[in-house]
Short mmCIF file of C-alpha atoms in Angstrom, two decimals:
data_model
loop_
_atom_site.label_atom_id
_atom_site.label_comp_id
_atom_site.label_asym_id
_atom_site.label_seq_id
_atom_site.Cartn_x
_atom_site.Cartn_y
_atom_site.Cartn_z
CA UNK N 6 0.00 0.00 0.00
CA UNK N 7 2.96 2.60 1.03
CA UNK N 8 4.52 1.89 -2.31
CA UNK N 9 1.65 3.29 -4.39
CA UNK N 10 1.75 6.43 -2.77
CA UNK N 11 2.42 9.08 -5.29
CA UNK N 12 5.28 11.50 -4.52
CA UNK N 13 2.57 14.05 -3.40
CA UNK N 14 0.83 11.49 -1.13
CA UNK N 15 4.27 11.02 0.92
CA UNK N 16 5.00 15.30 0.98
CA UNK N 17 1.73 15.16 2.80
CA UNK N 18 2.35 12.07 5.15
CA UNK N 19 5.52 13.62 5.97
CA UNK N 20 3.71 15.54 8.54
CA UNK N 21 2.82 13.00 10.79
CA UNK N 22 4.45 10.86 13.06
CA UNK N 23 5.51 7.10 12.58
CA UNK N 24 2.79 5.59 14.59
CA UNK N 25 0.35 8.72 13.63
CA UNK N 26 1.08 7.94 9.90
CA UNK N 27 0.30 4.13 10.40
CA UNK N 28 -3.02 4.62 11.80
CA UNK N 29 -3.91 7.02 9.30
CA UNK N 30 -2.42 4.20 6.82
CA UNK N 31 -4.81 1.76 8.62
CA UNK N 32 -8.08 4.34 8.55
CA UNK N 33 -8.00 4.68 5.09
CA UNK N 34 -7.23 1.07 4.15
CA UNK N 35 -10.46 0.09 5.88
CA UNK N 36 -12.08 3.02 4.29
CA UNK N 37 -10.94 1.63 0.89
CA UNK N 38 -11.89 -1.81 1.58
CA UNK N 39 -15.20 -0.73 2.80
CA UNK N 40 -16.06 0.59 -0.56
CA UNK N 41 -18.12 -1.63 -2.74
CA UNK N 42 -18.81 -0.15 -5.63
CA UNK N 43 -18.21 -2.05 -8.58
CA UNK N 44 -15.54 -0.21 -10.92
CA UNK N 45 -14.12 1.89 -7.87
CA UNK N 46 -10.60 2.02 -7.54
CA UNK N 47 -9.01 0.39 -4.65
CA UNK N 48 -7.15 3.02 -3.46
CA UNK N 49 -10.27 5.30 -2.95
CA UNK N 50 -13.44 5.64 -0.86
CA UNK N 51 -17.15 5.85 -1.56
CA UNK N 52 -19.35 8.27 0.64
CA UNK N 53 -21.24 5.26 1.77
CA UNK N 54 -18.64 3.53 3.06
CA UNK N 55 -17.17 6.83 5.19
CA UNK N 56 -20.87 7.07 6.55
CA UNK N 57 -20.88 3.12 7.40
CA UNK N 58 -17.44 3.30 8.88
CA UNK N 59 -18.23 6.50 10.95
CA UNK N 60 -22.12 5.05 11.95
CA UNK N 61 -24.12 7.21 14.48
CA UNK N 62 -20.17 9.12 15.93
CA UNK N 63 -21.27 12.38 13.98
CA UNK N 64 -24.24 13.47 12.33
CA UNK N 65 -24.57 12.84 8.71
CA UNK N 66 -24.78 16.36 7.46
CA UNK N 67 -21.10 17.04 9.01
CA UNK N 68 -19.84 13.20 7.11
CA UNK N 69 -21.13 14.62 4.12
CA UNK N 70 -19.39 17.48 4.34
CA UNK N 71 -16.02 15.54 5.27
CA UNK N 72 -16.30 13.55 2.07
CA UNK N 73 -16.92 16.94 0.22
CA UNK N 74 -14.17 18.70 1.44
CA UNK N 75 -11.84 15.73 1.02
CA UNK N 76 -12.82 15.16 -2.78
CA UNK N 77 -12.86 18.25 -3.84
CA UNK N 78 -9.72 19.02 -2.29
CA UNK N 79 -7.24 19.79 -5.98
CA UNK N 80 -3.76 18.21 -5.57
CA UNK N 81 -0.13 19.26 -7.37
CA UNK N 82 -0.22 17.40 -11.22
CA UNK N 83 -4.21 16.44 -10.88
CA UNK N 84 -7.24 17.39 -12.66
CA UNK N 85 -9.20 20.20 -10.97
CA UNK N 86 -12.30 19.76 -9.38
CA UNK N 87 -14.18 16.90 -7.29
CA UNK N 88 -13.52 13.50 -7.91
CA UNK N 89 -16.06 10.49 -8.07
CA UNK N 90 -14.03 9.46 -5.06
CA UNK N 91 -11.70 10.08 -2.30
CA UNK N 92 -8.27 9.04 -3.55
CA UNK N 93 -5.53 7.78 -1.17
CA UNK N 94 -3.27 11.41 -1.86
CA UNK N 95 -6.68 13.13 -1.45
CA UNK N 96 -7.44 11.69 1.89
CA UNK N 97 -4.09 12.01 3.28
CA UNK N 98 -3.63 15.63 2.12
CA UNK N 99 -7.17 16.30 3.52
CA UNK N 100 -6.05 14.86 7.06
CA UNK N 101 -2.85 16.18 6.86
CA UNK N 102 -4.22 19.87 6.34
CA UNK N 103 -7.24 19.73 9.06
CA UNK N 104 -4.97 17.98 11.86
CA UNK N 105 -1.21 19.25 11.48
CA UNK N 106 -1.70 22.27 8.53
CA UNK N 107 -1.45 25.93 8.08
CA UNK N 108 -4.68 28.41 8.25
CA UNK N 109 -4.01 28.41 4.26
CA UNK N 110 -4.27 24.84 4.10
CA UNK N 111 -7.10 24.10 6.97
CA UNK N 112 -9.47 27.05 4.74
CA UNK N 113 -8.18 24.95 1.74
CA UNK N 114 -10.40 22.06 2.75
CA UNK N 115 -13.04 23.92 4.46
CA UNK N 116 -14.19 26.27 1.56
CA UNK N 117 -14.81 22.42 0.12
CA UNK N 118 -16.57 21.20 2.92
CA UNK N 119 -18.83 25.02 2.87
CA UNK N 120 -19.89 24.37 -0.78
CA UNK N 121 -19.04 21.85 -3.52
CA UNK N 122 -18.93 24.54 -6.18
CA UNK N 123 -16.15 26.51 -7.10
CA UNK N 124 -15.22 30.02 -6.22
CA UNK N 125 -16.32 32.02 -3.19
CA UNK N 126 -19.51 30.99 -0.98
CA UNK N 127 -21.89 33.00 0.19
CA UNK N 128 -22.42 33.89 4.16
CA UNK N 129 -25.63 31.96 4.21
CA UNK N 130 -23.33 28.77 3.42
CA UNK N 131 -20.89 29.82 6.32
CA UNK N 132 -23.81 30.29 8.33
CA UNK N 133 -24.71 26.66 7.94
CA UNK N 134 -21.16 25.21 8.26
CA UNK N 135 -20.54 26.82 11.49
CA UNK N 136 -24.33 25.46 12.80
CA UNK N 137 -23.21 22.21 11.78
CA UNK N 138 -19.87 21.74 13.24
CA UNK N 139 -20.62 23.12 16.75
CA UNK N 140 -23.91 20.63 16.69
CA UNK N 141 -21.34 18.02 15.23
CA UNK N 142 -18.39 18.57 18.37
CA UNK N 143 -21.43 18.51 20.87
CA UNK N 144 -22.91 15.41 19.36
CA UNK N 145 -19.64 13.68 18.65
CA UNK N 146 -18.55 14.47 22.50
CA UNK N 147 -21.65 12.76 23.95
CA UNK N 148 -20.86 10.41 21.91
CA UNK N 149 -17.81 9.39 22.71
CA UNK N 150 -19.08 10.00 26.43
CA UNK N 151 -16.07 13.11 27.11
CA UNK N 152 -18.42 15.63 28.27
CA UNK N 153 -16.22 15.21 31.67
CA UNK N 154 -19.18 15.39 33.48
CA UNK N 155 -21.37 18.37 31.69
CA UNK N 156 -24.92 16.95 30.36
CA UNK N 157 -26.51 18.30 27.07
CA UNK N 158 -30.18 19.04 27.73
CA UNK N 159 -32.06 17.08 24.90
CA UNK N 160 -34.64 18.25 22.81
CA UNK N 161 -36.24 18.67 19.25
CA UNK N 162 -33.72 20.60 16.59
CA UNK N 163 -30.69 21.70 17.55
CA UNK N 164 -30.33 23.46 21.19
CA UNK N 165 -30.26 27.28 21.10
CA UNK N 166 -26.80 27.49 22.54
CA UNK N 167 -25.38 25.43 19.42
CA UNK N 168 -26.98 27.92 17.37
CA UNK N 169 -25.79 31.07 19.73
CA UNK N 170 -22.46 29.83 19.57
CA UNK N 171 -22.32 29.25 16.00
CA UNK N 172 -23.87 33.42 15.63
CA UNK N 173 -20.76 33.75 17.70
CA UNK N 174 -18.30 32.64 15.82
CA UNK N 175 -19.98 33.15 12.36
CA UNK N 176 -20.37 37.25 13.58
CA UNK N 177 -16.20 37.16 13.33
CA UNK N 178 -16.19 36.95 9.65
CA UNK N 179 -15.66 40.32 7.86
CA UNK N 180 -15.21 41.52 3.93
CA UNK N 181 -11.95 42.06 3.43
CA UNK N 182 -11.32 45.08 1.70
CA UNK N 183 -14.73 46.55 2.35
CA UNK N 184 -16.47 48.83 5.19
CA UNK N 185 -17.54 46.29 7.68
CA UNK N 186 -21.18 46.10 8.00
CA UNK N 187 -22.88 46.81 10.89
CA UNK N 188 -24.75 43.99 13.05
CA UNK N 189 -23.25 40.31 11.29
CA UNK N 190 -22.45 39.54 8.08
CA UNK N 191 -25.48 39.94 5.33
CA UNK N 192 -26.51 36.50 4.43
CA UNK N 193 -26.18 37.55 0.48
CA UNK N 194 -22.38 38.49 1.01
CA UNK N 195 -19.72 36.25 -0.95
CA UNK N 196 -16.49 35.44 0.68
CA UNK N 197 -13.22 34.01 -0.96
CA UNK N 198 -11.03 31.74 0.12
CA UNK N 199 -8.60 34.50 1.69
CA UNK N 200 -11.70 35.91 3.79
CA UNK N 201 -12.39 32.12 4.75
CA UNK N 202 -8.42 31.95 6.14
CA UNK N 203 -8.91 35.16 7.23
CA UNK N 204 -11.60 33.88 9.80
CA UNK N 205 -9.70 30.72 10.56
CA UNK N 206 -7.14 32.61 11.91
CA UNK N 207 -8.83 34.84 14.01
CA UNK N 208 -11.32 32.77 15.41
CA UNK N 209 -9.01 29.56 16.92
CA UNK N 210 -12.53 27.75 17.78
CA UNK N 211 -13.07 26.69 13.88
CA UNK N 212 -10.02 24.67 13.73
CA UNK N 213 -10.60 23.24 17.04
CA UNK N 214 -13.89 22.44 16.44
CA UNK N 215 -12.65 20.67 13.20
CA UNK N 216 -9.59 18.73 14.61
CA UNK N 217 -12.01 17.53 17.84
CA UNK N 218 -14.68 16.58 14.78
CA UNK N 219 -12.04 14.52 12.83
CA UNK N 220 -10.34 13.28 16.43
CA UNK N 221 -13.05 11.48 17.62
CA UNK N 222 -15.18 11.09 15.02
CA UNK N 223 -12.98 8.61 13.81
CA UNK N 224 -11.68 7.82 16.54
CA UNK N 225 -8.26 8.48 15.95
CA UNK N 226 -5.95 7.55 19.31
CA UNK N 227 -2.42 8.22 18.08
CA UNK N 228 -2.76 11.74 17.17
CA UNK N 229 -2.80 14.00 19.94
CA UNK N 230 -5.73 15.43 21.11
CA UNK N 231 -5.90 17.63 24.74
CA UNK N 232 -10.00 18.33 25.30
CA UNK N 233 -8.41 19.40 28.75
CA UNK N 234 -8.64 23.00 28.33
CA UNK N 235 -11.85 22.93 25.78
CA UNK N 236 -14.34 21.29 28.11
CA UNK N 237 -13.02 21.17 31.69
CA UNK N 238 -14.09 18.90 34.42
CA UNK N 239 -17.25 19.15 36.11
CA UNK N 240 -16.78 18.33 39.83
CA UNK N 241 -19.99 18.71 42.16
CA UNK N 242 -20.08 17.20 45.37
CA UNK N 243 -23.78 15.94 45.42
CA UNK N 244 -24.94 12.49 45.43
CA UNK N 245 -28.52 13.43 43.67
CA UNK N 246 -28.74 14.63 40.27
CA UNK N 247 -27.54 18.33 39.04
CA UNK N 248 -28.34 19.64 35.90
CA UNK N 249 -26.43 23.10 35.24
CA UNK N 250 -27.75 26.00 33.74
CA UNK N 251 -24.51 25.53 31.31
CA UNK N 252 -24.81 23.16 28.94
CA UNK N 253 -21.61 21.96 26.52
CA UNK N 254 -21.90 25.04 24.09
CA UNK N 255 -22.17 27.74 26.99
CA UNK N 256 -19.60 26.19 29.21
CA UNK N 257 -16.99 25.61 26.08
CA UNK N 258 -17.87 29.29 25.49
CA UNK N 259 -17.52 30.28 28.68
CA UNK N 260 -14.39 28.13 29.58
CA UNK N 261 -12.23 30.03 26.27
CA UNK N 262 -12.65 33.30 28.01
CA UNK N 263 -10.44 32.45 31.29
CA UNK N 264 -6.99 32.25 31.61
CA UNK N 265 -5.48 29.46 30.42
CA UNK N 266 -4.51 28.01 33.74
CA UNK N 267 -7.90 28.10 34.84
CA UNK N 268 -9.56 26.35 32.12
CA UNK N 269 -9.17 22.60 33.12
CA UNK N 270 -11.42 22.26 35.93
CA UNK N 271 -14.50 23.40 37.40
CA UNK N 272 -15.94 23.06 40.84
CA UNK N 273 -19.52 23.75 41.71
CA UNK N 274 -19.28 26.27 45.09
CA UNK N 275 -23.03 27.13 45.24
CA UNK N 276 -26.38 26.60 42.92
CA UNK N 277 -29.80 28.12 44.01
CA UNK N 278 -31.36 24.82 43.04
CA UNK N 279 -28.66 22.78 46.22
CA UNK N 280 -28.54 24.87 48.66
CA UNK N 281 -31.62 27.17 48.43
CA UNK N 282 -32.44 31.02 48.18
CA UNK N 283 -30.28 32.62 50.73
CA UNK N 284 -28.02 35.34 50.60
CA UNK N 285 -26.28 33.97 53.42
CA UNK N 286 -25.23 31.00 51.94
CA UNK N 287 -24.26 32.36 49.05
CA UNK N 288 -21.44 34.16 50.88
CA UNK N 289 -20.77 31.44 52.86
CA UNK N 290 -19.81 29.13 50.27
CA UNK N 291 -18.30 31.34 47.41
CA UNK N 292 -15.72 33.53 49.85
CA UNK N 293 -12.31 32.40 49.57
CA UNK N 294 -12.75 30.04 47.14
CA UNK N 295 -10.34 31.77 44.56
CA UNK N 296 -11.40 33.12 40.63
CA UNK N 297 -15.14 31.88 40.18
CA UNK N 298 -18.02 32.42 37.35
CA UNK N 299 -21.12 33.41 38.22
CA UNK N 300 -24.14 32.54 36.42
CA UNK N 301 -27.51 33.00 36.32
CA UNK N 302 -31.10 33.25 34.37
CA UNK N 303 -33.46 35.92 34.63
CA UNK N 304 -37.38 35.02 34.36
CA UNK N 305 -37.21 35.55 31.10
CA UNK N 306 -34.88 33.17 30.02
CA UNK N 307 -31.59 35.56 29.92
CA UNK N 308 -28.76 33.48 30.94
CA UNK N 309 -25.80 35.83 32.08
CA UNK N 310 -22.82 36.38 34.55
CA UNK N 311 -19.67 37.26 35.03
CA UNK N 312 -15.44 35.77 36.11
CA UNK N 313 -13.98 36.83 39.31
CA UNK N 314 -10.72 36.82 38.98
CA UNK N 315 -10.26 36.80 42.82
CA UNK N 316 -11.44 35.09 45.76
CA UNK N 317 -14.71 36.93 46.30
CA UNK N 318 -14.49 38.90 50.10
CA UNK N 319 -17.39 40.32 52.15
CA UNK N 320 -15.89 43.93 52.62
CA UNK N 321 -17.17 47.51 51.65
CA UNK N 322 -14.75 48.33 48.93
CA UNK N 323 -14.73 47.07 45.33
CA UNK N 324 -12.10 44.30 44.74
CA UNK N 325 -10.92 42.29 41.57
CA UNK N 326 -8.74 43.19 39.38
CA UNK N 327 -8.87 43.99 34.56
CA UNK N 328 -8.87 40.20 34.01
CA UNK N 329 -12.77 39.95 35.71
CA UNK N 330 -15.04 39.97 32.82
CA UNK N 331 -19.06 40.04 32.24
CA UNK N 332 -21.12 37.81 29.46
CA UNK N 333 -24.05 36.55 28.50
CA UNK N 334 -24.79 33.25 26.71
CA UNK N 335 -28.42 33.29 25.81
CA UNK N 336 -30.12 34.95 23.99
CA UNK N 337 -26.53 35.54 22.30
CA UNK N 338 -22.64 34.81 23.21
CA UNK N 339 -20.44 37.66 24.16
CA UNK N 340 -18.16 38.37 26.59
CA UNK N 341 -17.26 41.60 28.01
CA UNK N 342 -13.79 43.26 29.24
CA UNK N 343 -12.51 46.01 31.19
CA UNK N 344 -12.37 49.18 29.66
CA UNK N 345 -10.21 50.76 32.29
CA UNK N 346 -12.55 53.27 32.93
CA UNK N 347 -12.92 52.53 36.81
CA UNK N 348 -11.68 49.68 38.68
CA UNK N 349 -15.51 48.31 40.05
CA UNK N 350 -14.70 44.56 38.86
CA UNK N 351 -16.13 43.38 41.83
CA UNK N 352 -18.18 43.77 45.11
CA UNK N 353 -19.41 41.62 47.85
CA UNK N 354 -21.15 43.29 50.88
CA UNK N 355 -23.64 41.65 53.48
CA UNK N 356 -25.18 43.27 56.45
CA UNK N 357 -23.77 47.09 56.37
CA UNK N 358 -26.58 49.92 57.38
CA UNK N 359 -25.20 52.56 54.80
CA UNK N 360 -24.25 51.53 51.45
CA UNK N 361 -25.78 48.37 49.39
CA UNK N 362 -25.80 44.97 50.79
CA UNK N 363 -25.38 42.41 47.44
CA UNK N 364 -22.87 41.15 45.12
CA UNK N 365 -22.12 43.09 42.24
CA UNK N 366 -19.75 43.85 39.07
CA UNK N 367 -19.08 46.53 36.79
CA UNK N 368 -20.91 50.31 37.07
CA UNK N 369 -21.39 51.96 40.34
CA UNK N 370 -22.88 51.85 43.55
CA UNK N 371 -26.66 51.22 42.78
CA UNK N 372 -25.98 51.59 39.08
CA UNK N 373 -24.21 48.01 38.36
CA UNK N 374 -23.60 46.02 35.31
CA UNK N 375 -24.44 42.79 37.52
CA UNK N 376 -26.06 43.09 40.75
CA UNK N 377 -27.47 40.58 43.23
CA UNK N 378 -29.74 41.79 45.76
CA UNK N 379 -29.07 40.63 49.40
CA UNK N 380 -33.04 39.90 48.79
CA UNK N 381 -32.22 36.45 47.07
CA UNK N 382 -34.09 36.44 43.62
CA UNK N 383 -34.14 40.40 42.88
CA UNK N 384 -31.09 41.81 40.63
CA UNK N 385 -30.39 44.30 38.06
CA UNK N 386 -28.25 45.38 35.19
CA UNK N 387 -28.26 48.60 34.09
CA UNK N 388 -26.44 50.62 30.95
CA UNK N 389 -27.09 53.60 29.87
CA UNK N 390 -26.28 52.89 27.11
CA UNK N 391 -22.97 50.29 28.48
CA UNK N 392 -21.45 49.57 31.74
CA UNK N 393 -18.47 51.95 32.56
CA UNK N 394 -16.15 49.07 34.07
CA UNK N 395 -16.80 46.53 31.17
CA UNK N 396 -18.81 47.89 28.29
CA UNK N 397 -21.37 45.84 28.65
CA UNK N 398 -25.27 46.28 27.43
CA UNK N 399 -27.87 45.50 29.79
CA UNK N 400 -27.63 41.89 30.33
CA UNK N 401 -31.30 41.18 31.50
CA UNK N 402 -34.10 41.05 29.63
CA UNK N 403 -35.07 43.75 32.13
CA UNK N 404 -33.18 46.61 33.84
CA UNK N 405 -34.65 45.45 37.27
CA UNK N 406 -35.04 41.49 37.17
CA UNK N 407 -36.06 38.24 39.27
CA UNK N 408 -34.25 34.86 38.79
CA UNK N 409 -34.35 31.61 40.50
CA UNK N 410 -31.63 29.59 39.10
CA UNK N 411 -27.88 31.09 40.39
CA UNK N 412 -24.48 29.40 40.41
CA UNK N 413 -21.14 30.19 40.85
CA UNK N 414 -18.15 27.75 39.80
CA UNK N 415 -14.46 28.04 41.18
CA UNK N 416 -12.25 27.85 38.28
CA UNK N 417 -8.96 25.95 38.17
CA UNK N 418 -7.38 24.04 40.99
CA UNK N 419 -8.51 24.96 44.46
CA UNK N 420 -7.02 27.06 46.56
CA UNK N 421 -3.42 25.91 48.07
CA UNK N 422 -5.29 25.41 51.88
CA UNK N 423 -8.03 23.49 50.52
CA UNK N 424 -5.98 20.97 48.95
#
């Protein structure tokens, strides 16, 4: 089999390891033997027999666009355009660029995998992609069981965070060269290939999304793959069942925002739902604890919070320092940074007579981006028109809310005591 590889086939192998290029040697020979189509090459693949050999591991929209992108994918010395199959050089090319390549080479096979036809595509067609291969990492994750401990609330259609995190990342794209529109990208707009690279650089989550698609969907153990700092471990120290308000697009939103070192594991510190509506015990359990997120949904189905980048301390004077941020992740994704303006990151303050008793971040004294009311359930945001501290809109559906469902997560390993 290695001695029919064509001298492009081995420039692309070159960029794996020994024991990486064997299995990928092994993955395609099954793919090839799988195929059994009569008058089909041996050294190719059919797009039945990639959806037979991948079964129910990703959804078949996202193998269909695998296939696409691999056979259209136009090697050194070959005819242009698709193929009836995947070739042996076209697979390994395909793998090579996706898992080990250049943001040239990964757009190379995605502008394939976006739309079959030459030239640029259209944003509607980006659109699509990016729904499909956040719902394709989510469903590939559960899976493979690797959530680490997060459940995916199950429904009819997608869930709105795939789609809110897909708006996310599909609001990054731009037109080169042009006046960028305001609000995202017009549907109608046409992007080339550079625009598509463009994007792939600045917005790391696309080729993440696509190695952890292509990792595990076929299951690929040799080539490295660390889903340490994309989803981190859920601890909670309850013997009944917990269901977070995050779910696996919000907390691999989430997660990307902190600092590096704090992305591998989270540890439930206090949820409404566990240990009740009480002010008190929300300070009891969250002080101390070292950097935290907060998170919570408004009655009207806002889900929003924001990182302490501190242990949170019941004193009168703000705390925190330009590395807190706020966010929402429903009805949209964004997160939201200092602007330098003031230093209100954060404030925690529980039976004082003169100024306000609650947790809060960003703005002012009765005037915050975030604020908790020592009178469990009753909060507001306000921004008129953004918070001074982080630039953030109002967060809640309403300036002056009610919620039921709070928690806050510590972030990262626990504090050196605790341990």
């Amino acid at each position: 089999m290695g001695n029919s590889r064509s001298q492009a086939g081995t420039n692309f192998c070159s960029h794996f390891l020994p024991e990486e290029q064997a299995e990928i040697d092994g993955l395609f020979e099954a793919l090839s033997s799988e195929t059994q189509r009569p008058n089909t090459s041996p050294s190719s693949f059919s797009l039945e027999a990639l959806k037979s050999h991948i079964g129910e591991a990703l959804p078949p929209e996202m193998v269909t666009r695998l296939y696409d992108g691999m056979r259209g994918l136009d090697l050194p010395g070959k005819a242009k355009g698709p193929s009836e199959n995947v070739s042996q050089e076209q697979f390994m090319a395909s793998m090579s660029h996706l898992l080990k390549g250049s943001f040239k080479e990964k757009s190379l096979v995605i502008m394939k995998m976006i739309s079959a036809t030459e030239g640029p595509v259209k944003a509607s067609e980006v659109q699509q992609f990016t729904e499909d291969l956040v719902g394709s990492v989510v469903h590939v994750l559960s899976y493979r069981q690797e959530l680490r401990g997060w459940t995916q609330k199950r429904g009819p259609g997608p869930p709105p965070s795939v789609q809110a995190l897909a708006a996310q990342l599909f609001s990054e794209m731009e037109l080169r060269g042009k006046w960028p529109l305001p609000g995202p990208p017009q549907l109608d707009c046409d992007y080339d290939r550079a625009a598509v690279e463009d994007w792939v650089f600045r917005t790391p989550h696309v080729a993440t999304f696509l190695s952890v698609v292509v990792h595990r969907g076929f299951l690929l153990l040799c080539t490295p793959l660390d889903l340490t700092t994309l989803v981190p471990e859920c601890h909670v120290d309850q013997e009944r069942g917990f269901e977070s308000l995050l779910d696996v697009p919000s907390v691999i939103y989430v997660n990307a925002q902190l600092p590096r070192e704090r992305r591998h594991r989270w540890r439930l510190l206090f949820s409404s739902e566990l240990h009740g509506h009480s002010f008190a015990q929300l300070c009891g359990r969250v002080t101390h604890q070292g950097p935290c997120v907060l998170l919570l949904e408004d009655h009207d189905g806002h889900m929003f919070g924001g990182f302490a980048s501190c242990s949170w301390e019941v004193k009168p004077q703000f705390q925190g320092d330009d590395t807190c941020f706020l966010f929402s992740t429903s009805p949209r994704m964004a997160v939201y940074t200092s602007t330098g303006y003031n230093n209100h990151y954060m404030y925690l303050n529980h039976g004082q007579q003169t100024i306000p008793n609650g947790l809060g971040m960003g703005g002012q004294h009765n005037y915050f981006g975030l604020w908790i009311d020592v009178d469990f359930g009753k909060g507001h945001s306000k921004a008129k028109p953004k918070c001074t501290t982080y630039n953030s809109p109002q967060l809640s559906a309403q300036e002056d809310f009610r919620f039921e469902k709070l928690e806050v997560w510590a972030v990262g390993d626990a504090p050196d005591w605790e341990q």
